Structures are given as structure tokens and as C-alpha cells.
PDB file of C-alpha atoms in Angstrom:
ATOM      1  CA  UNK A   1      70.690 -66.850  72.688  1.00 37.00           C
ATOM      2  CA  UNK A   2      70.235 -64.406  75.026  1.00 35.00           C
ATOM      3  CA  UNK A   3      68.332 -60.906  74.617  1.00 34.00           C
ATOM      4  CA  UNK A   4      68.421 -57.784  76.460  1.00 32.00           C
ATOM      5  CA  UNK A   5      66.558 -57.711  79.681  1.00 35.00           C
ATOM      6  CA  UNK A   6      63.386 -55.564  79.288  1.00 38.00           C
ATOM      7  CA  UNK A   7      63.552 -53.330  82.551  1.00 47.00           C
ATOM      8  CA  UNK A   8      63.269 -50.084  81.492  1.00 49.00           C
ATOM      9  CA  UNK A   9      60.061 -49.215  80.362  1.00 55.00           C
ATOM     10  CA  UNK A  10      56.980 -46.923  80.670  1.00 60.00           C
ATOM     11  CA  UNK A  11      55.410 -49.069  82.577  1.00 64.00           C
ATOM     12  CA  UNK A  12      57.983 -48.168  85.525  1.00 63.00           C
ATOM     13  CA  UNK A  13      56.548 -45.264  86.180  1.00 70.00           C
ATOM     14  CA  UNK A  14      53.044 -46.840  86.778  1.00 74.00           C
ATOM     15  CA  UNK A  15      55.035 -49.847  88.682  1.00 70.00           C
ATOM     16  CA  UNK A  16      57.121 -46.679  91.360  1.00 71.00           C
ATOM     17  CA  UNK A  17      54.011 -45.175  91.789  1.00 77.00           C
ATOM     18  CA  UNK A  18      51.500 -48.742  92.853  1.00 75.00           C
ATOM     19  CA  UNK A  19      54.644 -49.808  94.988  1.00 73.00           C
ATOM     20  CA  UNK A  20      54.559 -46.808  96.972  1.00 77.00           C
ATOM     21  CA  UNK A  21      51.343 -48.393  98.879  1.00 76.00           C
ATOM     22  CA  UNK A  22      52.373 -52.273  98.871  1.00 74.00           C
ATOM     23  CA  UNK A  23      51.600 -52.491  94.997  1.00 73.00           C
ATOM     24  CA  UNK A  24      47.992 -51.298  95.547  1.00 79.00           C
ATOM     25  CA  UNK A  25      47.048 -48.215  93.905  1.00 84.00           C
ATOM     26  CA  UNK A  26      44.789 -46.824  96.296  1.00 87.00           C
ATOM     27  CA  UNK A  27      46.950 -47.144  99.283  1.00 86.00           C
ATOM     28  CA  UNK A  28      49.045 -45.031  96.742  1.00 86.00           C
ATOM     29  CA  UNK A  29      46.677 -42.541  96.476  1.00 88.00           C
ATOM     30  CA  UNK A  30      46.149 -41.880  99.852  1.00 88.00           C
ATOM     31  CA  UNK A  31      49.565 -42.046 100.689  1.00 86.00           C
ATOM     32  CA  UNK A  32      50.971 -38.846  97.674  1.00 88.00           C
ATOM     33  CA  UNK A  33      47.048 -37.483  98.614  1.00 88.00           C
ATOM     34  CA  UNK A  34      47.793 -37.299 102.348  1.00 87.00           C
ATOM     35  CA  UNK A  35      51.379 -36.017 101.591  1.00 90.00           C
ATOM     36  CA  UNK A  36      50.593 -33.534  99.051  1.00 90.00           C
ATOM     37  CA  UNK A  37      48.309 -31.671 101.893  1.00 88.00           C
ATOM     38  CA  UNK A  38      50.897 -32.397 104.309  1.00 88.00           C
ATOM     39  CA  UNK A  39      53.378 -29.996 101.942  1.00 91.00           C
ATOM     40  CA  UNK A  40      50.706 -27.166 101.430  1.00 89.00           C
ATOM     41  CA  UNK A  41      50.443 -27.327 105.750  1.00 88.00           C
ATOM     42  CA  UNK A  42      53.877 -26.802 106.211  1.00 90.00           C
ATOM     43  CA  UNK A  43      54.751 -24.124 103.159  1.00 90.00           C
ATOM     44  CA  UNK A  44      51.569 -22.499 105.085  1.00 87.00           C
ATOM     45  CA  UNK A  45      52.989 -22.232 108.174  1.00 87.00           C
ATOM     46  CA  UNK A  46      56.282 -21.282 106.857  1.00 89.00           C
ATOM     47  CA  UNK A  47      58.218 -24.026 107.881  1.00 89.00           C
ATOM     48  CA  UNK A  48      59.831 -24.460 104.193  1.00 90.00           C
ATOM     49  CA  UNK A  49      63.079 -25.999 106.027  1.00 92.00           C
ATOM     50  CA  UNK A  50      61.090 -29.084 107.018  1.00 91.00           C
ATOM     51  CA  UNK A  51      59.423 -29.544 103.900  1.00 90.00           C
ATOM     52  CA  UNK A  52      62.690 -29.700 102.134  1.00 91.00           C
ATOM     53  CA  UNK A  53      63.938 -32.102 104.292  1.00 91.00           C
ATOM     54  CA  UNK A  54      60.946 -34.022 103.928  1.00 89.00           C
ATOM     55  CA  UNK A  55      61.116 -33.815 100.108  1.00 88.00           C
ATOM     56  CA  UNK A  56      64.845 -34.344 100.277  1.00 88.00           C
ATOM     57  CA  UNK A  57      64.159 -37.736 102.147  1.00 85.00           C
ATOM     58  CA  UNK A  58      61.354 -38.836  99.634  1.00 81.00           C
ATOM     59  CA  UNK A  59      62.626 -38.344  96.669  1.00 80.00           C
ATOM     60  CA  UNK A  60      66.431 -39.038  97.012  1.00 78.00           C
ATOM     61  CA  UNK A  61      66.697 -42.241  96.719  1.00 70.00           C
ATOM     62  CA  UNK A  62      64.539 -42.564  93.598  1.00 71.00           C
ATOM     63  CA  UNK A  63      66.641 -40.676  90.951  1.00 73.00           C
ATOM     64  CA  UNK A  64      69.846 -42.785  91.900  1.00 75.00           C
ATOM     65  CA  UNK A  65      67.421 -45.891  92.382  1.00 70.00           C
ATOM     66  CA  UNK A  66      66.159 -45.678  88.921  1.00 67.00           C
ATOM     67  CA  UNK A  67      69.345 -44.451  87.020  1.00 72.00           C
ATOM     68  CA  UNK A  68      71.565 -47.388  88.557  1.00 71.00           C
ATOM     69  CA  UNK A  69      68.532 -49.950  87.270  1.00 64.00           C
ATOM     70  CA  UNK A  70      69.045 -48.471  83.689  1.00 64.00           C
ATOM     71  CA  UNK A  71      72.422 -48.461  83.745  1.00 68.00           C
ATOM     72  CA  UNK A  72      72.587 -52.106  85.138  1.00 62.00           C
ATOM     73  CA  UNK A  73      69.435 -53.668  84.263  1.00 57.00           C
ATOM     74  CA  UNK A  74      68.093 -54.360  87.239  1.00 56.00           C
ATOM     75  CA  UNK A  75      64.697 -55.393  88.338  1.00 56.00           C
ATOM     76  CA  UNK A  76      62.659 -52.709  90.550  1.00 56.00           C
ATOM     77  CA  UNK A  77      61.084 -54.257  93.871  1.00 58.00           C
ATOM     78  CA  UNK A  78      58.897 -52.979  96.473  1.00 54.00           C
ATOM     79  CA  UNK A  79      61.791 -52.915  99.625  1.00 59.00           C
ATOM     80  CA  UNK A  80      64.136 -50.739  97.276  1.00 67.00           C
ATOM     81  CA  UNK A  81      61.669 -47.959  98.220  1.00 70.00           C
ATOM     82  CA  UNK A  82      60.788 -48.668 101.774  1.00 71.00           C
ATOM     83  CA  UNK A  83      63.230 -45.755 103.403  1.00 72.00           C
ATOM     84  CA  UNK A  84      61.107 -43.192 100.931  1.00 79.00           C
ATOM     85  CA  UNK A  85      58.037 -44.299 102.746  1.00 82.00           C
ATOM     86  CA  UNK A  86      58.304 -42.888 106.265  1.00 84.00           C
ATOM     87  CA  UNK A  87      58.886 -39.288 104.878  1.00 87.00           C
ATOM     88  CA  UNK A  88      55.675 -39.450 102.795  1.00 87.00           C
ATOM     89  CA  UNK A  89      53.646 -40.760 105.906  1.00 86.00           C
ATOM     90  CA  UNK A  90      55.122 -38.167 108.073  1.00 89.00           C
ATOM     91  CA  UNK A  91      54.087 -35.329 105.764  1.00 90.00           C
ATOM     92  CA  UNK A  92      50.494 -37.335 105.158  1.00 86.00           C
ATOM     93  CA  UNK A  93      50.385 -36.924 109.406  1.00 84.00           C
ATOM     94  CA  UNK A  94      50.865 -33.541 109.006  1.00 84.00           C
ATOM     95  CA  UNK A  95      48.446 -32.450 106.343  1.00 81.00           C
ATOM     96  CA  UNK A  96      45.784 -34.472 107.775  1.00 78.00           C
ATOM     97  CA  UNK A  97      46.369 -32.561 111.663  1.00 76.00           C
ATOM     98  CA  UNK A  98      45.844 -29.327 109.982  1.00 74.00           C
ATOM     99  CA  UNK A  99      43.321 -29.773 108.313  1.00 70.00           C
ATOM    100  CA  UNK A 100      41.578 -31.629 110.832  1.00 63.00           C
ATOM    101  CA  UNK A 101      41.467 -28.603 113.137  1.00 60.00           C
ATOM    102  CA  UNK A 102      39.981 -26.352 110.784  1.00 58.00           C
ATOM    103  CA  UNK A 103      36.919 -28.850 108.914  1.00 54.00           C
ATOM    104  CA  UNK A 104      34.708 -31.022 110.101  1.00 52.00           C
ATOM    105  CA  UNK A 105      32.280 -33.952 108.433  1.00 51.00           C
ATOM    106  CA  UNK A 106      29.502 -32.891 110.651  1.00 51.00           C
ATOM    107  CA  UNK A 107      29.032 -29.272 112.621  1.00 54.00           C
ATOM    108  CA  UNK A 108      27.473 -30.902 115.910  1.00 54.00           C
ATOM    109  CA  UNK A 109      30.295 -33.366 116.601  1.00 51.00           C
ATOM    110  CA  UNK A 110      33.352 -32.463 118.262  1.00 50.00           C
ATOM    111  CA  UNK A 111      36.099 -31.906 115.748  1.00 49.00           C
ATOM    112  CA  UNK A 112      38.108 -35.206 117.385  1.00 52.00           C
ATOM    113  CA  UNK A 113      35.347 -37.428 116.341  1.00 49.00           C
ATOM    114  CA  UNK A 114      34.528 -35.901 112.954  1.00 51.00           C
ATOM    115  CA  UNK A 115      37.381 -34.728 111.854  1.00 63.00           C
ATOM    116  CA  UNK A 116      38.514 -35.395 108.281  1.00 70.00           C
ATOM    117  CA  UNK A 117      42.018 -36.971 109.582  1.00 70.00           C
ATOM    118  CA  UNK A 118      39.348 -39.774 110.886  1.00 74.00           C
ATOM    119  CA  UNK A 119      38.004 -40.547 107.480  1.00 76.00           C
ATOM    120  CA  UNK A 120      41.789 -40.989 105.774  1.00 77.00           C
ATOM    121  CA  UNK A 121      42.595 -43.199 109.091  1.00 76.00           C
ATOM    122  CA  UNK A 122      39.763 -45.405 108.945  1.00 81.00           C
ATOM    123  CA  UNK A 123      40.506 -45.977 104.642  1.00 84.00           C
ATOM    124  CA  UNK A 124      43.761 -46.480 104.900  1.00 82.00           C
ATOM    125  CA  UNK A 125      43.669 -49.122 107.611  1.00 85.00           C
ATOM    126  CA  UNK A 126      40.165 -51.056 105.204  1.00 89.00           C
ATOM    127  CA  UNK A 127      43.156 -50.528 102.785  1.00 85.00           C
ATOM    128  CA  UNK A 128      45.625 -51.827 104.404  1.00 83.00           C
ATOM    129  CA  UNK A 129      43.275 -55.283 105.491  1.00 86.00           C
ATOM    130  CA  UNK A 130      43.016 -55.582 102.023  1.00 84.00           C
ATOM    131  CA  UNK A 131      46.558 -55.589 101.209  1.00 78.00           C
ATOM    132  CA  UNK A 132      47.165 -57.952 104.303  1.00 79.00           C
ATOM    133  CA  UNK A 133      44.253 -60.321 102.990  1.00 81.00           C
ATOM    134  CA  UNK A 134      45.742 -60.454  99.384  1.00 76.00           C
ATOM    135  CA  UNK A 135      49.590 -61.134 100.258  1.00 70.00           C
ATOM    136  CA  UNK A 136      47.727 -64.011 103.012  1.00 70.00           C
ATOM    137  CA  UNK A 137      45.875 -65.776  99.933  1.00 69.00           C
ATOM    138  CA  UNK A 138      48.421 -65.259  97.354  1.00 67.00           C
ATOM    139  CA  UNK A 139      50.767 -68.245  96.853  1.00 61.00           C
ATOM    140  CA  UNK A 140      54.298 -67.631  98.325  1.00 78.00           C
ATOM    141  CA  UNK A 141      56.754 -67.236  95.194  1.00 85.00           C
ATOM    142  CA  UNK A 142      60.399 -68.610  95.694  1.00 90.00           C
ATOM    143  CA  UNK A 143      62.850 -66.812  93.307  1.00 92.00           C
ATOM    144  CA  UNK A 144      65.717 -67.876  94.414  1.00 92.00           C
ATOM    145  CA  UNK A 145      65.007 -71.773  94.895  1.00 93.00           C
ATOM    146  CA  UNK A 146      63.818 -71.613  91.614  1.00 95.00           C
ATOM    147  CA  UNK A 147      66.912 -69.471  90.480  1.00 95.00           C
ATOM    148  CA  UNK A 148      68.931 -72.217  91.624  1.00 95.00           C
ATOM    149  CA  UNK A 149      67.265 -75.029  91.157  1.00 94.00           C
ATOM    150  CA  UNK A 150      67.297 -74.264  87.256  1.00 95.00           C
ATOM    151  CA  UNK A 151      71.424 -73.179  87.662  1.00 95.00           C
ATOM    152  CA  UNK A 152      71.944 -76.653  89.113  1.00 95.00           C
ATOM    153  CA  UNK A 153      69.326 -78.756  86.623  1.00 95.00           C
ATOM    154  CA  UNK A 154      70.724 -76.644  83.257  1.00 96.00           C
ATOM    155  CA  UNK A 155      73.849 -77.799  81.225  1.00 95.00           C
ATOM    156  CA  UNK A 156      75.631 -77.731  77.996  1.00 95.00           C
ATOM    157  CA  UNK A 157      73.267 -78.430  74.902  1.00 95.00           C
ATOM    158  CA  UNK A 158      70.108 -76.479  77.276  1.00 97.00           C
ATOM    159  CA  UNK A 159      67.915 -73.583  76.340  1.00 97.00           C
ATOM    160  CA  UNK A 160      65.291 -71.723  78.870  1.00 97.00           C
ATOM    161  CA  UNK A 161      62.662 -69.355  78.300  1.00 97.00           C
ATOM    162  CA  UNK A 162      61.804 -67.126  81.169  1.00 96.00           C
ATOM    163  CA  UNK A 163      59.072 -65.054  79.538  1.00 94.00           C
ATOM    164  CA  UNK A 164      59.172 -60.969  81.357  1.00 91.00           C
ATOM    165  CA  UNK A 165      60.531 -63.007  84.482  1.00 94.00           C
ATOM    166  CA  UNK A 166      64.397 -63.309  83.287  1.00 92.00           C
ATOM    167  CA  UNK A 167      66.178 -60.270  84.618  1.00 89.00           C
ATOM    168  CA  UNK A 168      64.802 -61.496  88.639  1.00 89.00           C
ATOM    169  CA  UNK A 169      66.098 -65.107  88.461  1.00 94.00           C
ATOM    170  CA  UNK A 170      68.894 -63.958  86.851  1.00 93.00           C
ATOM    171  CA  UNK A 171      69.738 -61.778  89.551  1.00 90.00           C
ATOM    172  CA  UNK A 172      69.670 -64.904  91.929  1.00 92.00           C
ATOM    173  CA  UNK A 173      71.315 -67.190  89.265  1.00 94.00           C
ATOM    174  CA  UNK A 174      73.451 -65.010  86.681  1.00 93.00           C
ATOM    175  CA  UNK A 175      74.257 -68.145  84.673  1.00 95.00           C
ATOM    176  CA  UNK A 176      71.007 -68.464  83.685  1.00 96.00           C
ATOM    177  CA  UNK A 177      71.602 -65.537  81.023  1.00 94.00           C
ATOM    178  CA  UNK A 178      74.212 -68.129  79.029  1.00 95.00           C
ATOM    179  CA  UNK A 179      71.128 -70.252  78.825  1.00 96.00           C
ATOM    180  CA  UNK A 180      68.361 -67.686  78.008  1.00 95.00           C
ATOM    181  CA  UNK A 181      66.229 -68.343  74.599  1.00 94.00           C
ATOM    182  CA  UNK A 182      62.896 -66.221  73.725  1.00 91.00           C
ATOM    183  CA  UNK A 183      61.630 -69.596  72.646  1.00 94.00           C
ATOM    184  CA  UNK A 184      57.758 -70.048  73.776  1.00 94.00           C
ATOM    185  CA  UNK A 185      56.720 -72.249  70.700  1.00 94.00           C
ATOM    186  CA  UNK A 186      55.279 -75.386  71.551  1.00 94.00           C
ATOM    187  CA  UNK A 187      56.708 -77.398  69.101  1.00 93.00           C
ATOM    188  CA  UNK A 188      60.174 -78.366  69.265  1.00 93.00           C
ATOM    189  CA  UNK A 189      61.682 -74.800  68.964  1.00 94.00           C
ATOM    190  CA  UNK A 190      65.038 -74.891  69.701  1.00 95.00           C
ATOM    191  CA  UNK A 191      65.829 -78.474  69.377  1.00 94.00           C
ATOM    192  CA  UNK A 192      65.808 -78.084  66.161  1.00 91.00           C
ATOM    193  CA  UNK A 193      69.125 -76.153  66.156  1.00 93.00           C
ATOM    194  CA  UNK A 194      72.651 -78.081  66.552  1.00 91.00           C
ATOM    195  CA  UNK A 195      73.585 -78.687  69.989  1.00 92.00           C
ATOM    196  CA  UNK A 196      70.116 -77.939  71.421  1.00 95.00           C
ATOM    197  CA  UNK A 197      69.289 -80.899  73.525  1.00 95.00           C
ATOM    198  CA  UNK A 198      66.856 -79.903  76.336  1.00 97.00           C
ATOM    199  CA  UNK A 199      64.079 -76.953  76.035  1.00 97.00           C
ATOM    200  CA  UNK A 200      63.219 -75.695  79.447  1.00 98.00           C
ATOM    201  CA  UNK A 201      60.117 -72.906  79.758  1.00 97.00           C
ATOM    202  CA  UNK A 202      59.592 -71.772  82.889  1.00 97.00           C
ATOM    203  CA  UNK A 203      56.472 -69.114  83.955  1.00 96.00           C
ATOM    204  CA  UNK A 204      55.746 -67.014  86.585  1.00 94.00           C
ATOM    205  CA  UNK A 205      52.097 -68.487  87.865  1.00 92.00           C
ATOM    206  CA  UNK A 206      50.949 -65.385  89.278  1.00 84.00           C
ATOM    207  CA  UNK A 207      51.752 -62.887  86.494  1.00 86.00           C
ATOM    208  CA  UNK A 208      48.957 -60.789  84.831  1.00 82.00           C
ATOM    209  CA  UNK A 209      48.596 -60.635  82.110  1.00 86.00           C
ATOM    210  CA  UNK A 210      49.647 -64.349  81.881  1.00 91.00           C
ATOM    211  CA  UNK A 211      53.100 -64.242  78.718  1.00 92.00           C
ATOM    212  CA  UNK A 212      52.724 -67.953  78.964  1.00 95.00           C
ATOM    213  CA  UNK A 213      49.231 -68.539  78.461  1.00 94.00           C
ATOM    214  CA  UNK A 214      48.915 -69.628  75.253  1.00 95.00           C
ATOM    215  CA  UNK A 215      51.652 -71.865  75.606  1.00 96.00           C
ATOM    216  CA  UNK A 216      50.194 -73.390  78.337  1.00 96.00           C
ATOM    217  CA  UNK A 217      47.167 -74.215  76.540  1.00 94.00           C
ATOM    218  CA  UNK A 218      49.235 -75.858  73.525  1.00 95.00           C
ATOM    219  CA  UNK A 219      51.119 -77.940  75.597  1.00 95.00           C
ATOM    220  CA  UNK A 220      48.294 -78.844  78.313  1.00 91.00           C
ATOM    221  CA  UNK A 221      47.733 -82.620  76.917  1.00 88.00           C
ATOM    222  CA  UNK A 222      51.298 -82.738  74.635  1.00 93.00           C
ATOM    223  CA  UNK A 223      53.321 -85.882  75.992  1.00 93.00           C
ATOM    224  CA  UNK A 224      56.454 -84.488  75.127  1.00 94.00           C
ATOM    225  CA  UNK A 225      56.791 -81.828  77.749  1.00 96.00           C
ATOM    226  CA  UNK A 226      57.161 -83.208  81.327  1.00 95.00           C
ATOM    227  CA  UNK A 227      55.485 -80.030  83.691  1.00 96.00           C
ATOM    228  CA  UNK A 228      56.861 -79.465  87.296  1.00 95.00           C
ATOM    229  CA  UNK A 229      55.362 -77.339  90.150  1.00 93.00           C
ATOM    230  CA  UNK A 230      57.516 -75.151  91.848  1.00 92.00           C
ATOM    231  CA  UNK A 231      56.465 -72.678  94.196  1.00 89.00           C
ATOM    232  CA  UNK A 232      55.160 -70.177  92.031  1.00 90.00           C
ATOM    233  CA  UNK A 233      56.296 -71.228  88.882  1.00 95.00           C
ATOM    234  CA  UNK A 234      55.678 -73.416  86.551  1.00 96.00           C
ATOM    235  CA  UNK A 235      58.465 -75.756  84.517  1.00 97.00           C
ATOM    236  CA  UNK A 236      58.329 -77.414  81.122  1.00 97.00           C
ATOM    237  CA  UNK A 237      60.732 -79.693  79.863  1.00 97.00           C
ATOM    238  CA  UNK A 238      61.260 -81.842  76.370  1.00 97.00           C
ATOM    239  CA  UNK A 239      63.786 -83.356  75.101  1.00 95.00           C
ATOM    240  CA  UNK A 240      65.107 -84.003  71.418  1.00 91.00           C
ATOM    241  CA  UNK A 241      63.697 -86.828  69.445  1.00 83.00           C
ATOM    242  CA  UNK A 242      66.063 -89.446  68.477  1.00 72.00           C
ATOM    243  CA  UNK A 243      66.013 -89.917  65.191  1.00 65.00           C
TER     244      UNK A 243
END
């Protein structure tokens, strides 16, 4: 019943680079922006030793990071990239010194005031309000009580679907993969197969595009699933009919 966990994709790409600045693309463009003039400063001044170190640090951990998650399967998250971070800032830091010293926004204020390096500051940290406001608002998601509240609810005769969400709860409760069905249909599915007793669907609420949405409009006003809120997610369950 269970598939192959969809991790690597070319999406993943797109996914490394908008975690780099706390899944928001622009923090991620100011971050590889700031960095990028931080490396022409330092090849500049000749200081090529520091920029390989620099380099070194940023982009070390990726290549393993992302070859081990192929290999294994493994779902990609924001603090598997935190240590890569620090190296970028420091050469952002950099850049943004240098060329504060040399341009200004306007002639007749001191270079302090006006100074490029002031402008990048003063975006990243609307940025970074942003990013605070958004994680404040969003609805806390818990994995791994979900994980294991479905490990401790599932049993013989049960399916699951766990629509572009499976490889993560699996990760907190590997048992789930004897379980796993790509089953979102909202008629009985599964239950119509020997042995199939209990469908299960569970959804990520927060997930855009939404895998589930259609299925949650075809089973909206159905009787025969029973929905529970968890936080974050979603559950449906229904039962085989008795003949």
C-alpha cells in the first residue's frame, strides 16, 4: 500500500533557496545579494583565504545535506541549514562595509547616515517583522503529536492517506509507512478491498496549494466520515458498511 516518498524533486531547489531567509524569498534575496558583494569585497582586497573559508562554511553542509536526503528520503527543513547561515551574513556584513565607504544615497549627508549598508539594514529588519508577524499568526503545527497519535489510533485492517505530508510524520512515526494508501477518493476507497476496515485521511491545514481540497469539499456534509481537529491537521475517518 505504500508508495515511494516524493522528496526529491525540482522543487528543492526553489525550497534550499526560500529557506535560506526563514522560507521568505526576499529575506533570501538580500541575504545571497548582500553575500555575493561581500565575495567581490574580499577577492578585491585580496583576501581570497577568507573567502574560501567563508564559501567552505556555506556551502559544505549542503552537498552532504542533500545527497544523504536522496539517498534516505528524507524531508528537508529549515534548522538543517541554520550553521550555513552565519557565513552568508558575515560575508553580507562585509560587502555592505565596503561599499558603504565608497557610495552614498545622497552627496550632502555624511556617509554614516546615507550610506547604502543603511538601506539593506533597515529592509532586512521590515523583512524580518514580516517573517516574525507571519510565524505569530500562523497556527502552531504539531508533527509529532499527530505522528503519534495516528501510530497509537491505527491497527490491523487500517489504511491512511497523508497527501505530500507522509515522508515528515513518518519520520516521527515510521510505522505509519505499513499503513500508507494514496487513497483521497471520497467514496469508500479502500474499504472496498479485503481486510480494509478503517480509511483514515489526514491533511496538512496550512499547505498551499491545498492536495486535499477537493476532498474536503466532497466530504464537507458526508455522514460517513467523522472529521477531527488536530493542531494543524485535519483527520477523516469512515468505517466499512456492514452489509
Amino acid at each position: 500500500m505504500a508508495g515511494a516518498s516524493e522528496v526529491a524533486h525540482p522543487k528543492l531547489i526553489l525550497r534550499i533557496f526560500k529557506e535560506l531567509g526563514d522560507n521568505s524569498y526576499p529575506m533570501s534575496v538580500l541575504l545571497l545579494a548582500g553575500s555575493w558583494t561581500g565575495a567581490r569585497a574580499l577577492r578585491r582586497h585580496g583576501r581570497d583565504g577568507t573567502l574560501r573559508f567563508l564559501l567552505l562554511w556555506a556551502t559544505a553542509s549542503i552537498v552532504p545535506l542533500l545527497a544523504v536526503e536522496i539517498w534516505s528520503g528524507y524531508f528537508f527543513a529549515i534548522r538543517q541549514i541554520l550553521f550555513t547561515t552565519p557565513a552568508l551574513v558575515l560575508l553580507a556584513g562585509y560587502g555592505l562595509s565596503h561599499v558603504g565607504e565608497r557610495l552614498t544615497i545622497l552627496d550632502l549627508l555624511p556617509h554614516r547616515t546615507s550610506a547604502p549598508a543603511i538601506a539593506y539594514a533597515g529592509l532586512t529588519v521590515i523583512v524580518s517583522v514580516a517573517i516574525a508577524v507571519r510565524h505569530w499568526r500562523s497556527e502552531p503545527v504539531d508533527w509529532r503529536g499527530t505522528a503519534q497519535q495516528l501510530e497509537d489510533t491505527l491497527r490491523q485492517g487500517d489504511v491512511v492517506a497523508m497527501p505530500q505530508i507522509n515522508a515528515l510524520l513518518e519520520y516521527y512515526a515510521p510505522r505509519l509507512e505499513n499503513f500508507r494508501a494514496d487513497d483521497l477518493s471520497a467514496g469508500p476507497g479502500f474499504l472496498g478491498r479485503e481486510g480494509v476496515q478503517r480509511r483514515f485521511v489526514v491533511c496538512l491545514d496550512s499547505l498551499r496549494p491545498d492536495p486535499c481540497a477537493a476532498f474536503r469539499r466532497a466530504v464537507e456534509r458526508d455522514p460517513a466520515w467523522r472529521r477531527q481537529q488536530l493542531r494543524g491537521f485535519t483527520q477523516w475517518q469512515r468505517e466499512k458498511q456492514l452489509p
